[in-house]
mmCIF file of C-alpha atoms in Angstrom:
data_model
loop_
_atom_site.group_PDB
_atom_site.id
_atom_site.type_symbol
_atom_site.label_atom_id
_atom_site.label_comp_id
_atom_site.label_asym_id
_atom_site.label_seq_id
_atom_site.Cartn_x
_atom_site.Cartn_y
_atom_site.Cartn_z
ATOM 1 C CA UNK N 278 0.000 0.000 0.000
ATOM 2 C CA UNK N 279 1.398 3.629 -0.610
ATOM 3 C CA UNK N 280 1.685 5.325 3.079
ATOM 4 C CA UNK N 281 0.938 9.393 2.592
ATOM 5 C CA UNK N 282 2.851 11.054 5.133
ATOM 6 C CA UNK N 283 1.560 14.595 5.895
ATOM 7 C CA UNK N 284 3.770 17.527 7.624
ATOM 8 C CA UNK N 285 2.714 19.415 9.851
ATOM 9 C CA UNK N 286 -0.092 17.756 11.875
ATOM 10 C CA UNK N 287 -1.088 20.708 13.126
ATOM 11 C CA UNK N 288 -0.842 24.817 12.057
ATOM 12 C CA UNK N 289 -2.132 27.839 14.367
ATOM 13 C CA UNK N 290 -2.386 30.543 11.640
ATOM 14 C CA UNK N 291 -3.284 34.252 12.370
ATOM 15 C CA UNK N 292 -5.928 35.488 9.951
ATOM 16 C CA UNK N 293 -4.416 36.971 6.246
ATOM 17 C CA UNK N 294 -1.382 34.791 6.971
ATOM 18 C CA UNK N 295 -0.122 32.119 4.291
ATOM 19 C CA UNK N 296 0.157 28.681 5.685
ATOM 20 C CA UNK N 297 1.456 25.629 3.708
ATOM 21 C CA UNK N 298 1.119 21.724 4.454
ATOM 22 C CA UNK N 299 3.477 19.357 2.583
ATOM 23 C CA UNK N 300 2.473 15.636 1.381
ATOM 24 C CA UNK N 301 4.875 12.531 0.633
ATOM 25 C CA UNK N 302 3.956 9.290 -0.767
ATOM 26 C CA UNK N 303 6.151 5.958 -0.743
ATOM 27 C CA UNK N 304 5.641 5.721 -4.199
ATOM 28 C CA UNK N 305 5.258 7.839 -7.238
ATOM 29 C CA UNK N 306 1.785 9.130 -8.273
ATOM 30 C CA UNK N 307 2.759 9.787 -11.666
ATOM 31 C CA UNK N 308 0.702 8.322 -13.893
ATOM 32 C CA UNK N 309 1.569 6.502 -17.356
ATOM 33 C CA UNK N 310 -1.160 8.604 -18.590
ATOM 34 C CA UNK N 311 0.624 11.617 -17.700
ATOM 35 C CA UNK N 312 -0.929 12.522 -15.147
ATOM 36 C CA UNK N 313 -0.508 13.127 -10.889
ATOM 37 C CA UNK N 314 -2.722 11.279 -8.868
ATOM 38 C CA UNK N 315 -2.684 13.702 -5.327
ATOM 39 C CA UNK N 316 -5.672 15.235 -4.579
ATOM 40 C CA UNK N 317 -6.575 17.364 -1.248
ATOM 41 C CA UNK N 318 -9.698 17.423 0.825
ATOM 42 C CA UNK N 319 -10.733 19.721 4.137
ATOM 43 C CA UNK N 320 -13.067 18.548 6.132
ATOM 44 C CA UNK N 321 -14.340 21.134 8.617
ATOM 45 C CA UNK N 322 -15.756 20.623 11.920
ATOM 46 C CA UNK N 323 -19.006 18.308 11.815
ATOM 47 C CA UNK N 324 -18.542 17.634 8.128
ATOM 48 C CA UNK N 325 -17.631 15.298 5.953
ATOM 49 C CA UNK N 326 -14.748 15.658 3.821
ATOM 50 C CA UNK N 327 -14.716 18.322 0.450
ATOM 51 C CA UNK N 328 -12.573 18.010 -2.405
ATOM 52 C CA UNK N 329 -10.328 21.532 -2.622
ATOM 53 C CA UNK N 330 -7.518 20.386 -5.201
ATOM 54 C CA UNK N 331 -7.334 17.179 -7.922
ATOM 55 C CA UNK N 332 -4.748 15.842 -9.176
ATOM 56 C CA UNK N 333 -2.005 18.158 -7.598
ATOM 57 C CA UNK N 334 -2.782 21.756 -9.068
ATOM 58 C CA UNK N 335 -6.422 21.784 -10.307
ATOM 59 C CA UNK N 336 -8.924 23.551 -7.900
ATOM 60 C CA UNK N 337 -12.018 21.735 -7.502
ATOM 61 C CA UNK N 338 -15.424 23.672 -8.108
ATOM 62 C CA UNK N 339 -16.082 26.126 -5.717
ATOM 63 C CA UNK N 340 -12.825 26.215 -4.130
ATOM 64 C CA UNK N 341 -11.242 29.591 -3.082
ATOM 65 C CA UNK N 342 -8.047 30.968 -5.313
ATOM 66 C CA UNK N 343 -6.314 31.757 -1.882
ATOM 67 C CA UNK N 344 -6.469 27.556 -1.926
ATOM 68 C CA UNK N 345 -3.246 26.113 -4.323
ATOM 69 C CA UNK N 346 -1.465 22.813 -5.113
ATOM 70 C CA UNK N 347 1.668 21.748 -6.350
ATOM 71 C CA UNK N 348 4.366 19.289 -6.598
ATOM 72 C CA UNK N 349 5.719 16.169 -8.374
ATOM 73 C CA UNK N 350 6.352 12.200 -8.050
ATOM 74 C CA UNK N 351 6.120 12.016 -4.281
ATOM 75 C CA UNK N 352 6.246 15.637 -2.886
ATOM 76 C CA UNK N 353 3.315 17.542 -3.011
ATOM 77 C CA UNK N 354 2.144 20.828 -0.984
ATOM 78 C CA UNK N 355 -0.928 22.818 -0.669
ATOM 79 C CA UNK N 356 -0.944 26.620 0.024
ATOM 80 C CA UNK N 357 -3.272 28.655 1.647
ATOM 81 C CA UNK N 358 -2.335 32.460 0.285
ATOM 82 C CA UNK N 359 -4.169 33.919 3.137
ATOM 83 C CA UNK N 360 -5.974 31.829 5.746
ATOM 84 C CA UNK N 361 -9.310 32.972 6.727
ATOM 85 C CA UNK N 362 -11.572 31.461 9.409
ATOM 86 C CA UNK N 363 -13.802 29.310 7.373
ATOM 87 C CA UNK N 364 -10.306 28.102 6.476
ATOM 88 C CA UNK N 365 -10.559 26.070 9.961
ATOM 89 C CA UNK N 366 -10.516 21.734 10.141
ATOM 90 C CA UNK N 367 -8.731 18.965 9.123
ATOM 91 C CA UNK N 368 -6.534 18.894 5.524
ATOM 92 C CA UNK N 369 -5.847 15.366 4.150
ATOM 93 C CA UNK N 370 -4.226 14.416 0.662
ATOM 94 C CA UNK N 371 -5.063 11.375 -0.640
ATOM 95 C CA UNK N 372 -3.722 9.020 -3.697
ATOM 96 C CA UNK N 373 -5.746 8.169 -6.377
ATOM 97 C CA UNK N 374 -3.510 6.222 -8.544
ATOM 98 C CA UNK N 375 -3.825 2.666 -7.001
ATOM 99 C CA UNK N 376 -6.165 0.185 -4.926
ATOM 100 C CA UNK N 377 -6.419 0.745 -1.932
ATOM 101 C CA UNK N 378 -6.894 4.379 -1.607
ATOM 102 C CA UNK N 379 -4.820 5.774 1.016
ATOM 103 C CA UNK N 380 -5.256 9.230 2.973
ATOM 104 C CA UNK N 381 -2.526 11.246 4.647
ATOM 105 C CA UNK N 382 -2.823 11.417 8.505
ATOM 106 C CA UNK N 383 -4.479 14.840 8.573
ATOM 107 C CA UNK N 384 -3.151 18.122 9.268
ATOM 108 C CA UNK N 385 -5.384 20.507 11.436
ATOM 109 C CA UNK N 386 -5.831 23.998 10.804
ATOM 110 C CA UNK N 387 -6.835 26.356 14.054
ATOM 111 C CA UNK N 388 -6.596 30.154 13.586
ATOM 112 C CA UNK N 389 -4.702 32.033 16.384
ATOM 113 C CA UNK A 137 -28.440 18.771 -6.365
ATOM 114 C CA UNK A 138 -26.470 15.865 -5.583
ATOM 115 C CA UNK A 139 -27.098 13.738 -2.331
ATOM 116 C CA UNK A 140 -25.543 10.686 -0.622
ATOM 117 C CA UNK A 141 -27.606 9.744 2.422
ATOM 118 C CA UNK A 142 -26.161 6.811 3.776
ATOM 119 C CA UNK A 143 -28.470 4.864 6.919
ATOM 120 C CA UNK A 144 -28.181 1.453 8.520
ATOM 121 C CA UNK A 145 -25.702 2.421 11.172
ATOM 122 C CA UNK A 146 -26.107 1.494 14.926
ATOM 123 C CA UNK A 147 -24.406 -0.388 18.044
ATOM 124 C CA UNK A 148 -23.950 -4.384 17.251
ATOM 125 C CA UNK A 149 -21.920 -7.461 19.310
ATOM 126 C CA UNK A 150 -18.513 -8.577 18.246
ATOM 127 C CA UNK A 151 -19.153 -11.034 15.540
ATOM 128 C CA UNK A 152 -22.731 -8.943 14.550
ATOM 129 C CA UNK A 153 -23.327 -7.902 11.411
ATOM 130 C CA UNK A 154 -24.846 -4.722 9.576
ATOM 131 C CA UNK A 155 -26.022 -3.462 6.202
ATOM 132 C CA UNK A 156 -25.219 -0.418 5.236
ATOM 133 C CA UNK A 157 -27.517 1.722 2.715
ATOM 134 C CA UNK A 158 -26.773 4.901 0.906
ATOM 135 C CA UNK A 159 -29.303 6.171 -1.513
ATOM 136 C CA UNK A 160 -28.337 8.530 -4.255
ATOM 137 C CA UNK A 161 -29.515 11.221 -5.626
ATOM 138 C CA UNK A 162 -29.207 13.895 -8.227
ATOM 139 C CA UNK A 163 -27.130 12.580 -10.599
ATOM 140 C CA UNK A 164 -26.725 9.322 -13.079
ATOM 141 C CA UNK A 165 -25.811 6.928 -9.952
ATOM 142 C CA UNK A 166 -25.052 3.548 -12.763
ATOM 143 C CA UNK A 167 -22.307 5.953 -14.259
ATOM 144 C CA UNK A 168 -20.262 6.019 -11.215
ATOM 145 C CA UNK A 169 -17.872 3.798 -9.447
ATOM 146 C CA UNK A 170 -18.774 4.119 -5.762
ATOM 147 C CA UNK A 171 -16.491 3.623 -2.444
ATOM 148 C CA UNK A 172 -17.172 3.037 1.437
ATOM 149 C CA UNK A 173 -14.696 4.995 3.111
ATOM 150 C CA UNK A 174 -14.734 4.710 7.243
ATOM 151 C CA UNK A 175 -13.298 7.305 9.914
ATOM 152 C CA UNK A 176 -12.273 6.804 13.127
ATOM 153 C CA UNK A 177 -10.169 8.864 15.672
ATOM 154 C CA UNK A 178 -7.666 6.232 15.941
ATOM 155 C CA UNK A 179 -6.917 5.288 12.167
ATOM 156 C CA UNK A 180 -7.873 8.758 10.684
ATOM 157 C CA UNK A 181 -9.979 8.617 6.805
ATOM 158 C CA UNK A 182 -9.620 5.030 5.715
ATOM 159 C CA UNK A 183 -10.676 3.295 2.454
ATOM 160 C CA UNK A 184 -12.993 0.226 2.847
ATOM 161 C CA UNK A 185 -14.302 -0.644 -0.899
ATOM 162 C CA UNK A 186 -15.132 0.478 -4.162
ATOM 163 C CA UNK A 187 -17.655 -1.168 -6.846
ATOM 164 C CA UNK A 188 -17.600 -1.078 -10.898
ATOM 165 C CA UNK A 189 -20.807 1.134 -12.284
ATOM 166 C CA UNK A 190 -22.553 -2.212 -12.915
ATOM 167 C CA UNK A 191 -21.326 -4.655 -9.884
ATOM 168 C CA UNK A 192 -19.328 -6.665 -11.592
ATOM 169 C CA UNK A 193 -15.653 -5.722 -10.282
ATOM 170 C CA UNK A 194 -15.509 -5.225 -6.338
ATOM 171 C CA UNK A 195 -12.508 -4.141 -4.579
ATOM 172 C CA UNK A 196 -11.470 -4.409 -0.525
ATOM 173 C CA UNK A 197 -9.137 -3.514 1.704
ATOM 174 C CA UNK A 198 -7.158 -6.259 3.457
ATOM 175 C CA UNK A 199 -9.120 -5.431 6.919
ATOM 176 C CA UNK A 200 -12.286 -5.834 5.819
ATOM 177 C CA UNK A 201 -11.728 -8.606 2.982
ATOM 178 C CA UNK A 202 -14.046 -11.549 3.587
ATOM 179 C CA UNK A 203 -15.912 -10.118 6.191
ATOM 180 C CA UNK A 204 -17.730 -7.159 3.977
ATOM 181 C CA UNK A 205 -19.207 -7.111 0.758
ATOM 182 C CA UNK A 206 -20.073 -4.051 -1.512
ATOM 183 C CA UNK A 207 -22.951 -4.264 -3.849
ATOM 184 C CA UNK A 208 -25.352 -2.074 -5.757
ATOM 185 C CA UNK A 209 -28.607 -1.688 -7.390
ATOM 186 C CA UNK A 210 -28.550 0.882 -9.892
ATOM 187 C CA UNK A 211 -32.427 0.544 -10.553
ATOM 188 C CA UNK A 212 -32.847 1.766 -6.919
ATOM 189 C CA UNK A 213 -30.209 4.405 -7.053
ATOM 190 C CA UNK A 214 -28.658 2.477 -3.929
ATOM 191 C CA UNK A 215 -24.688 1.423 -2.599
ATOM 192 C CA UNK A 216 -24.737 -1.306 0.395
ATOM 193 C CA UNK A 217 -21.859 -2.369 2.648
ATOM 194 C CA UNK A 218 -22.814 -6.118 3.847
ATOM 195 C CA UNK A 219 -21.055 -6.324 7.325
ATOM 196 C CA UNK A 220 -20.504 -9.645 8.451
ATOM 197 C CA UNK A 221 -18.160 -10.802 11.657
ATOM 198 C CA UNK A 222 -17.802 -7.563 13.059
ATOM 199 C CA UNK A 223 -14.890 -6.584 15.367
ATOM 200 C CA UNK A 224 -13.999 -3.416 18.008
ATOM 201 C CA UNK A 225 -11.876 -1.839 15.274
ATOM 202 C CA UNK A 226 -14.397 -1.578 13.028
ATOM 203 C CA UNK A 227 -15.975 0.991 14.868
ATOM 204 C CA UNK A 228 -16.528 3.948 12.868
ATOM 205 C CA UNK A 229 -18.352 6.784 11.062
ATOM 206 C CA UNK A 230 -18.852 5.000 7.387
ATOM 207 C CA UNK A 231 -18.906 7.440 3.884
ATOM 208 C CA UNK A 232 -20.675 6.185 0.989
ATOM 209 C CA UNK A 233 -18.594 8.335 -1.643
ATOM 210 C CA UNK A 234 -18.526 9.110 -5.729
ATOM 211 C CA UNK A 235 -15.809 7.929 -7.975
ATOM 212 C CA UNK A 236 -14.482 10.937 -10.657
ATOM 213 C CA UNK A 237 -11.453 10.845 -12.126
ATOM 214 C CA UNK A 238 -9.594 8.758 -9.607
ATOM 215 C CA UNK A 239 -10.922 11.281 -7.059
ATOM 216 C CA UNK A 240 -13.036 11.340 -4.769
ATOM 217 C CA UNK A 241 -15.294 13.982 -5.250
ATOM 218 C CA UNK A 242 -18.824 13.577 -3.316
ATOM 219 C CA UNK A 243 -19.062 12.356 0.515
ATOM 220 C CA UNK A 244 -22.254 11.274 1.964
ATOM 221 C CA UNK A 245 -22.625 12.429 5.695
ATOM 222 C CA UNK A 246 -21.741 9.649 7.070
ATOM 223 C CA UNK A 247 -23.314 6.769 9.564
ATOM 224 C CA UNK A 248 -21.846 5.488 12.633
ATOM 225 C CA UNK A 249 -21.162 2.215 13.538
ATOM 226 C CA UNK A 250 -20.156 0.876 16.739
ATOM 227 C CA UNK A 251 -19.184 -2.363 17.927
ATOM 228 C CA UNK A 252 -19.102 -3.128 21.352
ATOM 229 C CA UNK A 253 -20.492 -5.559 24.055
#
């Protein structure tokens, strides 16, 4: 199974500061298709999980700019630009290139 | 507007068993794989199964393999988790969840399932 190993597992953020949260896989997403597997999800408090960024760069529908993804093979980050306080929960990546799916540990946002 | 509303959850024995349901709605459910996904404190968001748009290729993980069995019925718009021999560390809230592009991309809101004595 690929293990996703997220960094940090936590992040206090003051509001209108940047905050990043990096991703690594034990094996490469690339596809021989081309493309990335690594897609990122928040789930916020009481929730269920929401897709923010697909396959490492492409914001999902109705996700904020301030939201952006980016890496390659097995190192991957996601960027908040400015954190706002709707920003709050829990950020997991996720692979999407082989059986069985397999989620990073989570990374939990709180604003200072 | 699209809708996963899963139900069948609830509090069963050690070696109990459970069916899940999840009825869908508000968009062509027998054009989309489908996945169980469960989440616990402990283990974090972990994948469970995932079924072909007609049934006929199923997929586990190891922790679950030969104790559950996904199934659908595309005429009822409906995704079931058969949950035989349960154990303690299957306790958790269970996701019935859309297939898109590897992705993914719609989560039901979930049903809790406990298993305790």
């Amino acid at each position: 199974d690929i293990v996703m190993t997220q960094t940090p597992l936590s992040l206090s953020v003051t509001p209108g500061q940047p905050a990043s949260i990096s991703c690594k896989s034990s094996q490469s997403l690339l596809n021989s298709d081309g493309k990335t597997y690594l897609h990122w999800y928040l789930q916020k408090p009481g929730q269920s999980p929401q897709v923010l960024i697909y396959e490492v760069s492409s914001r999902f529908s109705g996700a904020p700019d301030r939201f952006s993804g980016s890496g390659s093979g097995t190192d991957f980050t996601l960027k908040i630009s400015r954190v706002e306080a709707e920003d709050v929960g829990v950020y997991y990546c996720m692979q999407g290139i082989h059986l069985p799916r397999t989620f990073g540990q989570g990374t939990k946002l709180e604003i200072k | 507007e699209l809708h996963l509303v899963e139900s069948g959850g609830g509090l069963v024995q050690p070696g109990g068993s459970l069916r899940l349901s999840c009825a869908a709605s508000g968009f062509t459910f027998s054009s989309y794989w489908m996945h169980w996904v469960r989440q616990s404190p402990e283990k974090g968001l972990v994948w469970v199964s995932r079924i072909s748009t007609d049934g006929s290729s199923t997929y586990y993980a190891d922790s679950v393999k030969g104790r559950f069995t996904i199934s659908r019925d595309n005429a009822k718009n409906t995704l079931y988790l058969q949950m035989n021999s349960l154990r303690a560390e299957d306790t958790a809230v269970y996701y019935c969840a859309r297939d898109y592009k590897t992705m993914i991309d719609s989560w039901g809101q979930g049903t809790l399932v406990t298993v305790s004595s």
